[in-house]
Amino acid sequence: RSRMKPFVDLRSDTVTRPSAAMRAAMAEAEVGDDVYGEDKTVNALQEEAAALMGFDAALFVPSGTMGNLIAVQLHAQRGTEVIVEANGHIYNYELASIAALAGVLPRVVRGARGFPDPAEVELLCRKKTYYHAPVTLLLLENTHNHAGGAVLPMERKNALIAAARAHGVPVHLDGARVHNAAVALALPPAEVVAGFDSVLFCLSKGLGAPIGSLLCGTSGFIEKARVARKRLGGGMRQVGVLAAAGRVALRDNLARLGQDHARARRLAEALVGIRGFRIDPAGVETNIVIAEVDPPEAVTGWLKYLREGGILAGTLGRGRIRFVTHLDVDDAGIDRAIAAFA
């Protein structure tokens, strides 16, 4: 194995490794006790993230799952409903935390490419008779993982926020990959997330940091979020060594996300016509490529075959293979993946 080329790892953009610049920044980071608010590196990261996203404040959290849970706990009321899309990450991949820990019931709706119909949202948000649980939060995801990195169109975003706002319902964005959406839309991140009551984005996916996410909102919201984070065991001490990598991620890795998108499209185009695969390159908007496999049971065989050829991929539901491009996969890696299929 030591004489073989390393794997081209297309399982997820979470597998990225910190750059030399990140490692140097981590080693040299000025730190303090963040529970006391004394870690200057964390404070700087939070200020930079808030400014980038157009919010008053931001909070560094260990994971996107924790950040989303905190948002639900603060926005929604226990014993009420929150609207989630059927294939959304919060509903499918976060261990039912909003039910188990926030005490809310997901009101599941099906959307087009992961995005609900504003008219359905408006109907669900209307005040109901007392024996029906009211809706107290709308959850959206951009980009939408299960829909192949689909980007929430600005017009649809505005219509969804307006539908919820008409009934006093706040809206939280699971924007784990929202910077991919901003690059695809050729818009500043603050414009892409304008109108949301809170936004979560990850540093540890396409931005390449080893850990961490930022939860953004008003100053009052973030003050409460800090308390909720501590309650969940997320009070961290000299965490500037991690935040330093996040600062480098925001400095160095935002603009380059377009390279990942171009490589994903090239891979998708190369897979067209392969027997047993269904793929639509036109649907590849960002860095995720999903192939439908026929028959569905062949997924295991395909993954084994690709692994033997030095390519790692993942599954996303029955009969689906997911490939995710990221900064650790260059043009040569995409060439190797295409050659494995050929």
PDB file of N, CA, C and O in Angstrom, residues 132-178:
ATOM      1  N   HIS A 132     -54.220  22.187  17.848  1.00  0.00           N
ATOM      2  CA  HIS A 132     -53.168  21.898  16.886  1.00  0.00           C
ATOM      3  C   HIS A 132     -51.901  22.645  17.309  1.00  0.00           C
ATOM      4  O   HIS A 132     -51.965  23.828  17.642  1.00  0.00           O
ATOM      5  N   ALA A 133     -50.775  21.960  17.308  1.00  0.00           N
ATOM      6  CA  ALA A 133     -49.522  22.618  17.681  1.00  0.00           C
ATOM      7  C   ALA A 133     -49.168  23.676  16.640  1.00  0.00           C
ATOM      8  O   ALA A 133     -49.165  23.404  15.439  1.00  0.00           O
ATOM      9  N   PRO A 134     -48.848  24.882  17.082  1.00  0.00           N
ATOM     10  CA  PRO A 134     -48.482  25.929  16.122  1.00  0.00           C
ATOM     11  C   PRO A 134     -47.073  25.731  15.578  1.00  0.00           C
ATOM     12  O   PRO A 134     -46.237  25.057  16.190  1.00  0.00           O
ATOM     13  N   VAL A 135     -46.809  26.324  14.434  1.00  0.00           N
ATOM     14  CA  VAL A 135     -45.464  26.352  13.859  1.00  0.00           C
ATOM     15  C   VAL A 135     -44.729  27.549  14.442  1.00  0.00           C
ATOM     16  O   VAL A 135     -45.240  28.674  14.421  1.00  0.00           O
ATOM     17  N   THR A 136     -43.540  27.323  14.985  1.00  0.00           N
ATOM     18  CA  THR A 136     -42.781  28.430  15.568  1.00  0.00           C
ATOM     19  C   THR A 136     -41.416  28.630  14.906  1.00  0.00           C
ATOM     20  O   THR A 136     -40.646  29.494  15.352  1.00  0.00           O
ATOM     21  N   LEU A 137     -41.113  27.868  13.843  1.00  0.00           N
ATOM     22  CA  LEU A 137     -39.827  28.049  13.169  1.00  0.00           C
ATOM     23  C   LEU A 137     -39.860  27.374  11.800  1.00  0.00           C
ATOM     24  O   LEU A 137     -40.436  26.298  11.639  1.00  0.00           O
ATOM     25  N   LEU A 138     -39.229  28.022  10.822  1.00  0.00           N
ATOM     26  CA  LEU A 138     -38.996  27.439   9.498  1.00  0.00           C
ATOM     27  C   LEU A 138     -37.505  27.188   9.357  1.00  0.00           C
ATOM     28  O   LEU A 138     -36.686  28.090   9.597  1.00  0.00           O
ATOM     29  N   LEU A 139     -37.132  25.962   8.967  1.00  0.00           N
ATOM     30  CA  LEU A 139     -35.735  25.593   8.755  1.00  0.00           C
ATOM     31  C   LEU A 139     -35.478  25.389   7.265  1.00  0.00           C
ATOM     32  O   LEU A 139     -36.205  24.640   6.601  1.00  0.00           O
ATOM     33  N   LEU A 140     -34.458  26.038   6.745  1.00  0.00           N
ATOM     34  CA  LEU A 140     -34.071  25.880   5.342  1.00  0.00           C
ATOM     35  C   LEU A 140     -32.609  25.456   5.272  1.00  0.00           C
ATOM     36  O   LEU A 140     -31.847  25.633   6.231  1.00  0.00           O
ATOM     37  N   GLU A 141     -32.213  24.907   4.139  1.00  0.00           N
ATOM     38  CA  GLU A 141     -30.841  24.422   3.935  1.00  0.00           C
ATOM     39  C   GLU A 141     -30.327  24.923   2.588  1.00  0.00           C
ATOM     40  O   GLU A 141     -31.001  24.790   1.580  1.00  0.00           O
ATOM     41  N   ASN A 142     -29.117  25.490   2.586  1.00  0.00           N
ATOM     42  CA  ASN A 142     -28.520  26.027   1.363  1.00  0.00           C
ATOM     43  C   ASN A 142     -26.995  26.006   1.498  1.00  0.00           C
ATOM     44  O   ASN A 142     -26.461  26.650   2.403  1.00  0.00           O
ATOM     45  N   THR A 143     -26.295  25.228   0.640  1.00  0.00           N
ATOM     46  CA  THR A 143     -26.827  24.375  -0.418  1.00  0.00           C
ATOM     47  C   THR A 143     -27.481  23.147   0.198  1.00  0.00           C
ATOM     48  O   THR A 143     -27.227  22.823   1.357  1.00  0.00           O
ATOM     49  N   HIS A 144     -28.288  22.480  -0.630  1.00  0.00           N
ATOM     50  CA  HIS A 144     -29.007  21.319  -0.120  1.00  0.00           C
ATOM     51  C   HIS A 144     -28.225  20.054  -0.460  1.00  0.00           C
ATOM     52  O   HIS A 144     -28.092  19.673  -1.625  1.00  0.00           O
ATOM     53  N   ASN A 145     -27.715  19.414   0.581  1.00  0.00           N
ATOM     54  CA  ASN A 145     -26.852  18.242   0.426  1.00  0.00           C
ATOM     55  C   ASN A 145     -27.538  17.122  -0.351  1.00  0.00           C
ATOM     56  O   ASN A 145     -27.019  16.625  -1.356  1.00  0.00           O
ATOM     57  N   HIS A 146     -28.705  16.691   0.121  1.00  0.00           N
ATOM     58  CA  HIS A 146     -29.379  15.527  -0.451  1.00  0.00           C
ATOM     59  C   HIS A 146     -29.829  15.776  -1.886  1.00  0.00           C
ATOM     60  O   HIS A 146     -29.994  14.840  -2.672  1.00  0.00           O
ATOM     61  N   ALA A 147     -30.017  17.049  -2.237  1.00  0.00           N
ATOM     62  CA  ALA A 147     -30.415  17.395  -3.607  1.00  0.00           C
ATOM     63  C   ALA A 147     -29.206  17.634  -4.498  1.00  0.00           C
ATOM     64  O   ALA A 147     -29.330  18.220  -5.580  1.00  0.00           O
ATOM     65  N   GLY A 148     -28.044  17.196  -4.048  1.00  0.00           N
ATOM     66  CA  GLY A 148     -26.856  17.298  -4.888  1.00  0.00           C
ATOM     67  C   GLY A 148     -26.213  18.663  -4.877  1.00  0.00           C
ATOM     68  O   GLY A 148     -25.704  19.129  -5.903  1.00  0.00           O
ATOM     69  N   GLY A 149     -26.209  19.311  -3.724  1.00  0.00           N
ATOM     70  CA  GLY A 149     -25.589  20.630  -3.639  1.00  0.00           C
ATOM     71  C   GLY A 149     -26.394  21.710  -4.313  1.00  0.00           C
ATOM     72  O   GLY A 149     -25.839  22.713  -4.784  1.00  0.00           O
ATOM     73  N   ALA A 150     -27.723  21.534  -4.375  1.00  0.00           N
ATOM     74  CA  ALA A 150     -28.593  22.513  -5.036  1.00  0.00           C
ATOM     75  C   ALA A 150     -28.554  23.849  -4.310  1.00  0.00           C
ATOM     76  O   ALA A 150     -28.469  23.915  -3.081  1.00  0.00           O
ATOM     77  N   VAL A 151     -28.628  24.925  -5.098  1.00  0.00           N
ATOM     78  CA  VAL A 151     -28.578  26.285  -4.578  1.00  0.00           C
ATOM     79  C   VAL A 151     -29.997  26.839  -4.465  1.00  0.00           C
ATOM     80  O   VAL A 151     -30.796  26.746  -5.407  1.00  0.00           O
ATOM     81  N   LEU A 152     -30.302  27.426  -3.318  1.00  0.00           N
ATOM     82  CA  LEU A 152     -31.603  28.049  -3.103  1.00  0.00           C
ATOM     83  C   LEU A 152     -31.684  29.327  -3.929  1.00  0.00           C
ATOM     84  O   LEU A 152     -30.939  30.281  -3.675  1.00  0.00           O
ATOM     85  N   PRO A 153     -32.589  29.382  -4.924  1.00  0.00           N
ATOM     86  CA  PRO A 153     -32.710  30.607  -5.727  1.00  0.00           C
ATOM     87  C   PRO A 153     -33.127  31.787  -4.857  1.00  0.00           C
ATOM     88  O   PRO A 153     -33.908  31.643  -3.914  1.00  0.00           O
ATOM     89  N   MET A 154     -32.607  32.960  -5.160  1.00  0.00           N
ATOM     90  CA  MET A 154     -32.887  34.134  -4.348  1.00  0.00           C
ATOM     91  C   MET A 154     -34.376  34.459  -4.298  1.00  0.00           C
ATOM     92  O   MET A 154     -34.910  34.827  -3.244  1.00  0.00           O
ATOM     93  N   GLU A 155     -35.058  34.334  -5.417  1.00  0.00           N
ATOM     94  CA  GLU A 155     -36.490  34.628  -5.439  1.00  0.00           C
ATOM     95  C   GLU A 155     -37.250  33.670  -4.533  1.00  0.00           C
ATOM     96  O   GLU A 155     -38.158  34.079  -3.790  1.00  0.00           O
ATOM     97  N   ARG A 156     -36.890  32.372  -4.563  1.00  0.00           N
ATOM     98  CA  ARG A 156     -37.540  31.393  -3.703  1.00  0.00           C
ATOM     99  C   ARG A 156     -37.218  31.681  -2.236  1.00  0.00           C
ATOM    100  O   ARG A 156     -38.077  31.576  -1.365  1.00  0.00           O
ATOM    101  N   LYS A 157     -35.974  32.045  -1.955  1.00  0.00           N
ATOM    102  CA  LYS A 157     -35.587  32.384  -0.579  1.00  0.00           C
ATOM    103  C   LYS A 157     -36.439  33.515  -0.038  1.00  0.00           C
ATOM    104  O   LYS A 157     -36.990  33.441   1.067  1.00  0.00           O
ATOM    105  N   ASN A 158     -36.543  34.571  -0.819  1.00  0.00           N
ATOM    106  CA  ASN A 158     -37.310  35.737  -0.366  1.00  0.00           C
ATOM    107  C   ASN A 158     -38.777  35.394  -0.154  1.00  0.00           C
ATOM    108  O   ASN A 158     -39.414  35.866   0.803  1.00  0.00           O
ATOM    109  N   ALA A 159     -39.334  34.553  -1.034  1.00  0.00           N
ATOM    110  CA  ALA A 159     -40.747  34.168  -0.907  1.00  0.00           C
ATOM    111  C   ALA A 159     -40.973  33.310   0.328  1.00  0.00           C
ATOM    112  O   ALA A 159     -41.984  33.460   1.033  1.00  0.00           O
ATOM    113  N   LEU A 160     -40.044  32.429   0.639  1.00  0.00           N
ATOM    114  CA  LEU A 160     -40.170  31.574   1.813  1.00  0.00           C
ATOM    115  C   LEU A 160     -40.075  32.393   3.100  1.00  0.00           C
ATOM    116  O   LEU A 160     -40.847  32.185   4.043  1.00  0.00           O
ATOM    117  N   ILE A 161     -39.125  33.307   3.159  1.00  0.00           N
ATOM    118  CA  ILE A 161     -38.995  34.148   4.349  1.00  0.00           C
ATOM    119  C   ILE A 161     -40.246  34.993   4.532  1.00  0.00           C
ATOM    120  O   ILE A 161     -40.765  35.129   5.650  1.00  0.00           O
ATOM    121  N   ALA A 162     -40.758  35.550   3.424  1.00  0.00           N
ATOM    122  CA  ALA A 162     -41.969  36.379   3.514  1.00  0.00           C
ATOM    123  C   ALA A 162     -43.167  35.568   3.984  1.00  0.00           C
ATOM    124  O   ALA A 162     -43.990  36.055   4.780  1.00  0.00           O
ATOM    125  N   ALA A 163     -43.277  34.311   3.525  1.00  0.00           N
ATOM    126  CA  ALA A 163     -44.395  33.454   3.917  1.00  0.00           C
ATOM    127  C   ALA A 163     -44.383  33.191   5.419  1.00  0.00           C
ATOM    128  O   ALA A 163     -45.430  33.202   6.083  1.00  0.00           O
ATOM    129  N   ALA A 164     -43.193  32.950   5.975  1.00  0.00           N
ATOM    130  CA  ALA A 164     -43.088  32.708   7.416  1.00  0.00           C
ATOM    131  C   ALA A 164     -43.280  33.998   8.206  1.00  0.00           C
ATOM    132  O   ALA A 164     -44.007  34.028   9.210  1.00  0.00           O
ATOM    133  N   ARG A 165     -42.645  35.066   7.744  1.00  0.00           N
ATOM    134  CA  ARG A 165     -42.713  36.344   8.456  1.00  0.00           C
ATOM    135  C   ARG A 165     -44.131  36.880   8.547  1.00  0.00           C
ATOM    136  O   ARG A 165     -44.479  37.564   9.506  1.00  0.00           O
ATOM    137  N   ALA A 166     -44.944  36.582   7.547  1.00  0.00           N
ATOM    138  CA  ALA A 166     -46.322  37.070   7.554  1.00  0.00           C
ATOM    139  C   ALA A 166     -47.080  36.587   8.783  1.00  0.00           C
ATOM    140  O   ALA A 166     -48.084  37.185   9.184  1.00  0.00           O
ATOM    141  N   HIS A 167     -46.591  35.510   9.398  1.00  0.00           N
ATOM    142  CA  HIS A 167     -47.255  34.948  10.577  1.00  0.00           C
ATOM    143  C   HIS A 167     -46.335  34.974  11.797  1.00  0.00           C
ATOM    144  O   HIS A 167     -46.550  34.225  12.763  1.00  0.00           O
ATOM    145  N   GLY A 168     -45.307  35.807  11.751  1.00  0.00           N
ATOM    146  CA  GLY A 168     -44.423  35.960  12.898  1.00  0.00           C
ATOM    147  C   GLY A 168     -43.520  34.785  13.168  1.00  0.00           C
ATOM    148  O   GLY A 168     -43.030  34.616  14.286  1.00  0.00           O
ATOM    149  N   VAL A 169     -43.283  33.935  12.142  1.00  0.00           N
ATOM    150  CA  VAL A 169     -42.451  32.744  12.316  1.00  0.00           C
ATOM    151  C   VAL A 169     -41.016  33.057  11.885  1.00  0.00           C
ATOM    152  O   VAL A 169     -40.783  33.471  10.744  1.00  0.00           O
ATOM    153  N   PRO A 170     -40.039  32.884  12.772  1.00  0.00           N
ATOM    154  CA  PRO A 170     -38.640  33.123  12.390  1.00  0.00           C
ATOM    155  C   PRO A 170     -38.130  32.040  11.445  1.00  0.00           C
ATOM    156  O   PRO A 170     -38.710  30.952  11.332  1.00  0.00           O
ATOM    157  N   VAL A 171     -37.000  32.344  10.774  1.00  0.00           N
ATOM    158  CA  VAL A 171     -36.428  31.431   9.789  1.00  0.00           C
ATOM    159  C   VAL A 171     -34.935  31.263  10.067  1.00  0.00           C
ATOM    160  O   VAL A 171     -34.194  32.253  10.153  1.00  0.00           O
ATOM    161  N   HIS A 172     -34.511  30.021  10.227  1.00  0.00           N
ATOM    162  CA  HIS A 172     -33.095  29.700  10.427  1.00  0.00           C
ATOM    163  C   HIS A 172     -32.566  28.992   9.188  1.00  0.00           C
ATOM    164  O   HIS A 172     -33.238  28.131   8.607  1.00  0.00           O
ATOM    165  N   LEU A 173     -31.339  29.335   8.811  1.00  0.00           N
ATOM    166  CA  LEU A 173     -30.693  28.692   7.665  1.00  0.00           C
ATOM    167  C   LEU A 173     -29.574  27.767   8.122  1.00  0.00           C
ATOM    168  O   LEU A 173     -28.625  28.205   8.776  1.00  0.00           O
ATOM    169  N   ASP A 174     -29.714  26.489   7.776  1.00  0.00           N
ATOM    170  CA  ASP A 174     -28.593  25.563   7.869  1.00  0.00           C
ATOM    171  C   ASP A 174     -27.755  25.817   6.618  1.00  0.00           C
ATOM    172  O   ASP A 174     -27.990  25.239   5.568  1.00  0.00           O
ATOM    173  N   GLY A 175     -26.798  26.706   6.762  1.00  0.00           N
ATOM    174  CA  GLY A 175     -25.948  27.082   5.623  1.00  0.00           C
ATOM    175  C   GLY A 175     -24.581  26.452   5.723  1.00  0.00           C
ATOM    176  O   GLY A 175     -23.570  27.123   5.480  1.00  0.00           O
ATOM    177  N   ALA A 176     -24.545  25.170   6.050  1.00  0.00           N
ATOM    178  CA  ALA A 176     -23.257  24.479   6.176  1.00  0.00           C
ATOM    179  C   ALA A 176     -22.362  24.772   4.977  1.00  0.00           C
ATOM    180  O   ALA A 176     -21.166  25.028   5.116  1.00  0.00           O
ATOM    181  N   ARG A 177     -22.946  24.778   3.771  1.00  0.00           N
ATOM    182  CA  ARG A 177     -22.197  25.057   2.542  1.00  0.00           C
ATOM    183  C   ARG A 177     -22.717  26.323   1.856  1.00  0.00           C
ATOM    184  O   ARG A 177     -22.702  26.419   0.631  1.00  0.00           O
ATOM    185  N   VAL A 178     -23.159  27.292   2.628  1.00  0.00           N
ATOM    186  CA  VAL A 178     -23.741  28.490   2.027  1.00  0.00           C
ATOM    187  C   VAL A 178     -22.717  29.286   1.223  1.00  0.00           C
ATOM    188  O   VAL A 178     -23.074  30.011   0.280  1.00  0.00           O
TER     189      VAL A 178
END
